[in-house]
mmCIF file of C-alpha atoms in Angstrom:
data_model
loop_
_atom_site.group_PDB
_atom_site.id
_atom_site.type_symbol
_atom_site.label_atom_id
_atom_site.label_comp_id
_atom_site.label_asym_id
_atom_site.label_seq_id
_atom_site.Cartn_x
_atom_site.Cartn_y
_atom_site.Cartn_z
ATOM 1 C CA UNK A 1389 0.000 0.000 0.000
ATOM 2 C CA UNK A 1390 1.219 3.478 -0.854
ATOM 3 C CA UNK A 1391 2.808 5.103 2.168
ATOM 4 C CA UNK A 1392 0.731 8.271 1.763
ATOM 5 C CA UNK A 1393 -2.449 6.256 2.427
ATOM 6 C CA UNK A 1394 -1.183 4.441 5.519
ATOM 7 C CA UNK A 1395 -2.913 6.733 8.016
ATOM 8 C CA UNK A 1396 -6.112 6.823 5.951
ATOM 9 C CA UNK A 1397 -6.150 3.022 5.638
ATOM 10 C CA UNK A 1398 -5.578 2.506 9.361
ATOM 11 C CA UNK A 1399 -8.285 4.998 10.287
ATOM 12 C CA UNK A 1400 -10.782 3.551 7.815
ATOM 13 C CA UNK A 1401 -10.212 -0.077 8.794
ATOM 14 C CA UNK A 1402 -10.376 0.827 12.482
ATOM 15 C CA UNK A 1403 -13.763 2.498 11.989
ATOM 16 C CA UNK A 1404 -15.137 -0.332 9.816
ATOM 17 C CA UNK A 1405 -14.057 -3.123 12.153
ATOM 18 C CA UNK A 1406 -15.155 -1.148 15.223
ATOM 19 C CA UNK A 1407 -18.605 -0.687 13.715
ATOM 20 C CA UNK A 1408 -18.903 -4.404 12.956
ATOM 21 C CA UNK A 1409 -17.503 -5.411 16.347
ATOM 22 C CA UNK A 1410 -19.705 -2.989 18.252
ATOM 23 C CA UNK A 1411 -22.834 -4.146 16.412
ATOM 24 C CA UNK A 1412 -22.097 -7.824 17.068
ATOM 25 C CA UNK A 1413 -21.338 -7.096 20.731
ATOM 26 C CA UNK A 1414 -24.676 -5.309 21.189
ATOM 27 C CA UNK A 1415 -26.523 -8.190 19.518
ATOM 28 C CA UNK A 1416 -24.881 -10.563 22.017
ATOM 29 C CA UNK A 1417 -25.856 -8.325 24.924
ATOM 30 C CA UNK A 1418 -22.257 -7.202 25.589
ATOM 31 C CA UNK A 1419 -20.912 -3.646 25.992
ATOM 32 C CA UNK A 1420 -19.879 -2.091 22.687
ATOM 33 C CA UNK A 1421 -16.336 -1.514 23.954
ATOM 34 C CA UNK A 1422 -15.846 -5.312 23.908
ATOM 35 C CA UNK A 1423 -16.513 -5.198 20.180
ATOM 36 C CA UNK A 1424 -14.090 -2.297 19.767
ATOM 37 C CA UNK A 1425 -11.348 -4.227 21.563
ATOM 38 C CA UNK A 1426 -11.934 -7.239 19.311
ATOM 39 C CA UNK A 1427 -11.842 -4.921 16.283
ATOM 40 C CA UNK A 1428 -8.371 -3.825 17.359
ATOM 41 C CA UNK A 1429 -7.349 -7.467 17.629
ATOM 42 C CA UNK A 1430 -8.582 -8.102 14.077
ATOM 43 C CA UNK A 1431 -6.441 -5.331 12.544
ATOM 44 C CA UNK A 1432 -3.541 -5.859 14.951
ATOM 45 C CA UNK A 1433 -0.199 -7.509 14.202
ATOM 46 C CA UNK A 1434 -1.152 -10.817 15.866
ATOM 47 C CA UNK A 1435 -3.902 -11.825 13.428
ATOM 48 C CA UNK A 1436 -3.772 -12.485 9.663
ATOM 49 C CA UNK A 1437 -4.978 -9.974 7.112
ATOM 50 C CA UNK A 1438 -4.769 -6.197 7.258
ATOM 51 C CA UNK A 1439 -2.384 -4.812 9.889
ATOM 52 C CA UNK A 1440 -2.916 -1.240 11.003
ATOM 53 C CA UNK A 1441 -0.145 1.171 11.915
ATOM 54 C CA UNK A 1442 0.019 1.063 15.712
ATOM 55 C CA UNK A 1443 1.878 4.391 15.833
ATOM 56 C CA UNK A 1444 -0.825 6.220 13.870
ATOM 57 C CA UNK A 1445 -3.707 4.667 15.778
ATOM 58 C CA UNK A 1446 -2.104 5.401 19.149
ATOM 59 C CA UNK A 1447 -1.921 9.108 18.339
ATOM 60 C CA UNK A 1448 -5.550 9.104 17.222
ATOM 61 C CA UNK A 1449 -6.362 7.280 20.465
ATOM 62 C CA UNK A 1450 -4.774 10.093 22.461
ATOM 63 C CA UNK A 1451 -7.239 12.456 20.818
ATOM 64 C CA UNK A 1452 -10.001 10.159 22.014
ATOM 65 C CA UNK A 1453 -8.747 10.482 25.573
ATOM 66 C CA UNK A 1454 -8.609 14.271 25.221
ATOM 67 C CA UNK A 1455 -12.153 14.668 23.866
ATOM 68 C CA UNK A 1456 -13.617 12.230 26.374
ATOM 69 C CA UNK A 1457 -11.980 13.911 29.369
ATOM 70 C CA UNK A 1458 -12.930 17.344 28.030
ATOM 71 C CA UNK A 1459 -16.537 16.189 27.729
ATOM 72 C CA UNK A 1460 -16.522 14.768 31.240
ATOM 73 C CA UNK A 1461 -15.125 18.033 32.585
ATOM 74 C CA UNK A 1462 -18.024 19.896 30.977
ATOM 75 C CA UNK A 1463 -20.451 17.994 33.228
ATOM 76 C CA UNK A 1464 -18.573 18.681 36.455
ATOM 77 C CA UNK A 1465 -18.173 21.982 38.206
ATOM 78 C CA UNK A 1466 -15.403 22.810 40.646
ATOM 79 C CA UNK A 1467 -18.010 22.667 43.403
ATOM 80 C CA UNK A 1468 -18.872 19.077 42.451
ATOM 81 C CA UNK A 1469 -15.227 18.039 42.649
ATOM 82 C CA UNK A 1470 -14.700 19.845 45.934
ATOM 83 C CA UNK A 1471 -17.803 18.259 47.447
ATOM 84 C CA UNK A 1472 -16.448 14.714 47.014
ATOM 85 C CA UNK A 1473 -12.964 15.428 48.376
ATOM 86 C CA UNK A 1474 -13.584 13.685 51.715
ATOM 87 C CA UNK A 1475 -14.264 10.406 49.956
ATOM 88 C CA UNK A 1476 -12.185 10.701 46.789
ATOM 89 C CA UNK A 1477 -8.922 11.873 48.360
ATOM 90 C CA UNK A 1478 -8.468 9.248 51.124
ATOM 91 C CA UNK A 1479 -10.049 6.584 48.913
ATOM 92 C CA UNK A 1480 -7.649 7.177 46.042
ATOM 93 C CA UNK A 1481 -4.635 7.428 48.354
ATOM 94 C CA UNK A 1482 -5.371 4.196 50.222
ATOM 95 C CA UNK A 1483 -6.278 2.387 47.007
ATOM 96 C CA UNK A 1484 -2.988 3.350 45.336
ATOM 97 C CA UNK A 1485 -0.937 2.458 48.411
ATOM 98 C CA UNK A 1486 -2.797 -0.836 48.880
ATOM 99 C CA UNK A 1487 -2.447 -1.881 45.232
ATOM 100 C CA UNK A 1488 1.245 -0.975 45.220
ATOM 101 C CA UNK A 1489 1.916 -3.026 48.370
ATOM 102 C CA UNK A 1490 -0.024 -6.023 47.048
ATOM 103 C CA UNK A 1491 1.854 -5.867 43.747
ATOM 104 C CA UNK A 1492 5.159 -5.695 45.608
ATOM 105 C CA UNK A 1493 4.301 -8.624 47.881
ATOM 106 C CA UNK A 1494 3.130 -10.755 44.971
ATOM 107 C CA UNK A 1495 6.314 -10.164 43.006
ATOM 108 C CA UNK A 1496 8.394 -11.079 46.049
ATOM 109 C CA UNK A 1497 6.785 -14.512 45.896
ATOM 110 C CA UNK A 1498 7.868 -14.683 42.273
ATOM 111 C CA UNK A 1499 11.436 -13.802 43.203
ATOM 112 C CA UNK A 1500 11.464 -10.363 41.592
ATOM 113 C CA UNK A 1501 13.638 -7.530 42.842
ATOM 114 C CA UNK A 1502 12.113 -4.852 45.073
ATOM 115 C CA UNK A 1503 12.428 -2.150 42.400
ATOM 116 C CA UNK A 1504 10.686 -4.339 39.800
ATOM 117 C CA UNK A 1505 7.938 -5.126 42.294
ATOM 118 C CA UNK A 1506 7.393 -1.431 42.994
ATOM 119 C CA UNK A 1507 7.152 -0.701 39.287
ATOM 120 C CA UNK A 1508 4.451 -3.351 38.870
ATOM 121 C CA UNK A 1509 2.636 -2.224 42.013
ATOM 122 C CA UNK A 1510 2.599 1.411 40.944
ATOM 123 C CA UNK A 1511 1.452 0.410 37.454
ATOM 124 C CA UNK A 1512 -1.614 -1.444 38.712
ATOM 125 C CA UNK A 1513 -2.420 1.183 41.345
ATOM 126 C CA UNK A 1514 -3.751 3.628 38.722
ATOM 127 C CA UNK A 1515 -7.129 2.920 37.139
ATOM 128 C CA UNK A 1516 -7.853 3.459 33.449
ATOM 129 C CA UNK A 1517 -9.706 6.765 33.372
ATOM 130 C CA UNK A 1518 -11.133 6.285 29.890
ATOM 131 C CA UNK A 1519 -12.397 2.734 30.499
ATOM 132 C CA UNK A 1520 -14.069 3.620 33.804
ATOM 133 C CA UNK A 1521 -15.663 6.793 32.473
ATOM 134 C CA UNK A 1522 -16.969 4.947 29.413
ATOM 135 C CA UNK A 1523 -18.471 2.277 31.657
ATOM 136 C CA UNK A 1524 -20.123 4.879 33.895
ATOM 137 C CA UNK A 1525 -21.470 6.801 30.900
ATOM 138 C CA UNK A 1526 -22.854 3.696 29.174
ATOM 139 C CA UNK A 1527 -24.734 2.755 32.343
ATOM 140 C CA UNK A 1528 -26.032 6.278 33.016
ATOM 141 C CA UNK A 1529 -24.055 6.611 36.251
ATOM 142 C CA UNK A 1530 -21.697 9.447 35.354
ATOM 143 C CA UNK A 1531 -23.802 12.234 36.873
ATOM 144 C CA UNK A 1532 -24.869 10.317 39.983
ATOM 145 C CA UNK A 1533 -23.344 10.848 43.422
ATOM 146 C CA UNK A 1534 -21.237 7.710 43.012
ATOM 147 C CA UNK A 1535 -20.179 8.806 39.538
ATOM 148 C CA UNK A 1536 -18.960 12.166 40.830
ATOM 149 C CA UNK A 1537 -16.936 10.435 43.529
ATOM 150 C CA UNK A 1538 -15.405 8.199 40.870
ATOM 151 C CA UNK A 1539 -14.450 11.198 38.730
ATOM 152 C CA UNK A 1540 -12.833 12.969 41.700
ATOM 153 C CA UNK A 1541 -10.991 9.747 42.499
ATOM 154 C CA UNK A 1542 -9.723 9.466 38.912
ATOM 155 C CA UNK A 1543 -8.604 13.107 38.826
ATOM 156 C CA UNK A 1544 -6.493 12.549 41.935
ATOM 157 C CA UNK A 1545 -4.959 9.451 40.351
ATOM 158 C CA UNK A 1546 -4.104 11.463 37.227
ATOM 159 C CA UNK A 1547 -2.333 13.976 39.455
ATOM 160 C CA UNK A 1548 -0.492 11.135 41.207
ATOM 161 C CA UNK A 1549 0.576 9.788 37.823
ATOM 162 C CA UNK A 1550 2.803 12.830 37.374
ATOM 163 C CA UNK A 1551 4.736 11.891 40.514
ATOM 164 C CA UNK A 1552 4.825 8.205 39.575
ATOM 165 C CA UNK A 1553 6.327 8.941 36.164
ATOM 166 C CA UNK A 1554 9.041 10.954 37.904
ATOM 167 C CA UNK A 1555 9.686 8.120 40.376
ATOM 168 C CA UNK A 1556 9.945 5.358 37.759
ATOM 169 C CA UNK A 1557 13.462 6.278 36.531
ATOM 170 C CA UNK A 1558 14.576 6.542 40.176
ATOM 171 C CA UNK A 1559 13.277 3.049 40.962
ATOM 172 C CA UNK A 1560 14.966 1.652 37.868
ATOM 173 C CA UNK A 1561 18.235 3.432 38.599
ATOM 174 C CA UNK A 1562 18.060 5.338 35.319
ATOM 175 C CA UNK A 1563 17.872 8.864 36.702
ATOM 176 C CA UNK A 1564 20.697 11.273 35.966
ATOM 177 C CA UNK A 1565 19.735 14.018 38.395
ATOM 178 C CA UNK A 1566 18.617 14.513 41.951
ATOM 179 C CA UNK A 1567 15.447 12.451 42.567
ATOM 180 C CA UNK A 1568 13.994 14.830 45.152
ATOM 181 C CA UNK A 1569 14.649 17.800 42.905
ATOM 182 C CA UNK A 1570 12.884 16.088 39.993
ATOM 183 C CA UNK A 1571 9.847 15.350 42.149
ATOM 184 C CA UNK A 1572 9.650 18.913 43.485
ATOM 185 C CA UNK A 1573 9.930 20.351 39.974
ATOM 186 C CA UNK A 1574 7.174 18.041 38.686
ATOM 187 C CA UNK A 1575 4.846 18.966 41.549
ATOM 188 C CA UNK A 1576 5.516 22.685 41.105
ATOM 189 C CA UNK A 1577 4.885 22.525 37.363
ATOM 190 C CA UNK A 1578 1.595 20.737 37.958
ATOM 191 C CA UNK A 1579 0.579 23.290 40.600
ATOM 192 C CA UNK A 1580 1.425 26.157 38.247
ATOM 193 C CA UNK A 1581 -0.674 24.636 35.478
ATOM 194 C CA UNK A 1582 -3.665 24.105 37.767
ATOM 195 C CA UNK A 1583 -3.335 27.674 39.108
ATOM 196 C CA UNK A 1584 -3.175 29.131 35.594
ATOM 197 C CA UNK A 1585 -6.277 27.201 34.558
ATOM 198 C CA UNK A 1586 -8.267 28.127 37.662
ATOM 199 C CA UNK A 1587 -7.403 31.813 37.820
ATOM 200 C CA UNK A 1588 -6.511 32.856 34.264
ATOM 201 C CA UNK A 1589 -8.219 30.191 32.170
ATOM 202 C CA UNK A 1590 -11.492 30.593 34.077
ATOM 203 C CA UNK A 1591 -11.656 34.197 32.885
ATOM 204 C CA UNK A 1592 -10.188 33.956 29.405
ATOM 205 C CA UNK A 1593 -11.558 30.695 27.951
ATOM 206 C CA UNK A 1594 -15.307 31.252 28.575
ATOM 207 C CA UNK A 1595 -14.985 34.862 27.392
ATOM 208 C CA UNK A 1596 -13.226 33.738 24.202
ATOM 209 C CA UNK A 1597 -15.865 31.125 23.371
ATOM 210 C CA UNK A 1598 -18.638 33.636 24.056
ATOM 211 C CA UNK A 1599 -17.072 36.054 21.587
ATOM 212 C CA UNK A 1600 -16.841 33.284 18.984
ATOM 213 C CA UNK A 1601 -20.487 32.374 19.594
ATOM 214 C CA UNK A 1602 -21.492 35.980 18.887
ATOM 215 C CA UNK A 1603 -20.077 35.655 15.347
ATOM 216 C CA UNK A 1604 -23.014 33.284 14.623
ATOM 217 C CA UNK A 1605 -20.691 30.944 12.729
ATOM 218 C CA UNK A 1606 -21.254 27.349 13.855
ATOM 219 C CA UNK A 1607 -18.218 26.194 11.909
ATOM 220 C CA UNK A 1608 -15.966 28.697 13.656
ATOM 221 C CA UNK A 1609 -17.443 27.806 17.037
ATOM 222 C CA UNK A 1610 -16.806 24.075 16.521
ATOM 223 C CA UNK A 1611 -13.269 24.860 15.419
ATOM 224 C CA UNK A 1612 -12.739 26.964 18.547
ATOM 225 C CA UNK A 1613 -14.002 24.174 20.826
ATOM 226 C CA UNK A 1614 -11.759 21.549 19.198
ATOM 227 C CA UNK A 1615 -8.783 23.915 19.258
ATOM 228 C CA UNK A 1616 -9.412 24.648 22.927
ATOM 229 C CA UNK A 1617 -9.604 20.969 23.912
ATOM 230 C CA UNK A 1618 -6.562 19.869 21.915
ATOM 231 C CA UNK A 1619 -4.535 23.019 22.576
ATOM 232 C CA UNK A 1620 -4.994 22.935 26.338
ATOM 233 C CA UNK A 1621 -4.134 19.235 26.541
ATOM 234 C CA UNK A 1622 -1.061 19.669 24.340
ATOM 235 C CA UNK A 1623 0.131 22.706 26.287
ATOM 236 C CA UNK A 1624 -0.335 20.881 29.594
ATOM 237 C CA UNK A 1625 1.783 17.949 28.423
ATOM 238 C CA UNK A 1626 4.406 19.935 26.519
ATOM 239 C CA UNK A 1627 5.124 22.756 28.962
ATOM 240 C CA UNK A 1628 4.035 21.418 32.360
ATOM 241 C CA UNK A 1629 4.534 17.667 32.094
ATOM 242 C CA UNK A 1630 0.869 17.058 32.970
ATOM 243 C CA UNK A 1631 -1.061 14.233 31.291
ATOM 244 C CA UNK A 1632 -3.138 15.054 28.230
ATOM 245 C CA UNK A 1633 -6.195 13.683 30.018
ATOM 246 C CA UNK A 1634 -5.834 15.944 33.035
ATOM 247 C CA UNK A 1635 -5.215 19.015 30.882
ATOM 248 C CA UNK A 1636 -8.324 18.365 28.804
ATOM 249 C CA UNK A 1637 -10.413 17.621 31.898
ATOM 250 C CA UNK A 1638 -9.491 20.912 33.574
ATOM 251 C CA UNK A 1639 -10.312 22.798 30.372
ATOM 252 C CA UNK A 1640 -13.740 21.172 30.380
ATOM 253 C CA UNK A 1641 -14.290 22.003 34.063
ATOM 254 C CA UNK A 1642 -13.432 25.646 33.391
ATOM 255 C CA UNK A 1643 -15.879 25.845 30.473
ATOM 256 C CA UNK A 1644 -18.595 24.121 32.534
ATOM 257 C CA UNK A 1645 -18.857 27.285 34.644
ATOM 258 C CA UNK A 1646 -19.825 29.392 31.611
ATOM 259 C CA UNK A 1647 -23.249 30.053 30.063
ATOM 260 C CA UNK A 1648 -22.358 28.262 26.817
ATOM 261 C CA UNK A 1649 -21.250 24.952 28.350
ATOM 262 C CA UNK A 1650 -24.295 23.099 26.962
ATOM 263 C CA UNK A 1651 -23.584 24.307 23.437
ATOM 264 C CA UNK A 1652 -19.929 23.315 23.761
ATOM 265 C CA UNK A 1653 -20.956 19.889 25.052
ATOM 266 C CA UNK A 1654 -23.301 19.308 22.112
ATOM 267 C CA UNK A 1655 -20.631 20.194 19.562
ATOM 268 C CA UNK A 1656 -17.919 18.006 21.111
ATOM 269 C CA UNK A 1657 -20.013 14.798 21.213
ATOM 270 C CA UNK A 1658 -19.216 13.541 17.668
ATOM 271 C CA UNK A 1659 -15.475 14.024 18.178
ATOM 272 C CA UNK A 1660 -15.641 12.355 21.595
ATOM 273 C CA UNK A 1661 -17.516 9.320 20.333
ATOM 274 C CA UNK A 1662 -15.450 8.677 17.203
ATOM 275 C CA UNK A 1663 -12.021 9.140 18.755
ATOM 276 C CA UNK A 1664 -12.862 7.307 21.984
ATOM 277 C CA UNK A 1665 -13.747 4.296 19.823
ATOM 278 C CA UNK A 1666 -10.271 4.526 18.291
ATOM 279 C CA UNK A 1667 -8.805 4.437 21.806
ATOM 280 C CA UNK A 1668 -10.355 1.034 22.468
ATOM 281 C CA UNK A 1669 -9.332 -0.203 19.021
ATOM 282 C CA UNK A 1670 -5.741 0.815 19.748
ATOM 283 C CA UNK A 1671 -5.833 -1.131 23.015
ATOM 284 C CA UNK A 1672 -7.118 -4.180 21.143
ATOM 285 C CA UNK A 1673 -4.207 -3.929 18.701
ATOM 286 C CA UNK A 1674 -1.808 -4.445 21.605
#
């Protein structure tokens, strides 16, 4: 196949197989994401026939994470997140510590080193934000009291991920600098990003979208929403070392406080649905 069509072919086959897999899954009474995972297996490198480009699909999958987290943020205000802090904060902390300890103890029975055990424990201590949110949304639980606690829990885990990614090289003995200094820098960068979003972004982003809405151009408004979601996530990852998911979520939370949040939410739905499907397909390809 011509190289110029590689991305197009991967995208097209991912959508076609996801549609077929999702339809079959629904007919069997299974969640559609099961069909999407199987679709990824079909076009993955471990089955015969067409093999998609895992690099291309993984980047498209990141966009799925961004749009999904942005959409979730649109349905949660800062007050909602603050109201669940007494459950989400200790719950997430104890869950991460407990999972890490259990992973470490299990690997000790296997004869692994302590550092390898910690890596495994930390890896399984963080839940998959996209999978859990998709499950909550499909079952109509996202806006319930339990759903809000789950979102607050996941946000805290995303914040903890920043520290874990800094710790990983230390545990593996691959760090070239001072470990404590790296951790402090990562925490400060995250705090700066959150502060900018809460104090500056809360004033600028809703105002900007309102001005775009006044132009009465739906096309321009959609473009502004997509640019805002992708741009904020990219800036968070590139300049502050924060995950794409967390950056997009905070952007959505900021917009949720504005008068045009419902319009923004309606316009982002097609992007969220299509690219989140590609996320599950990419997982299936692994």
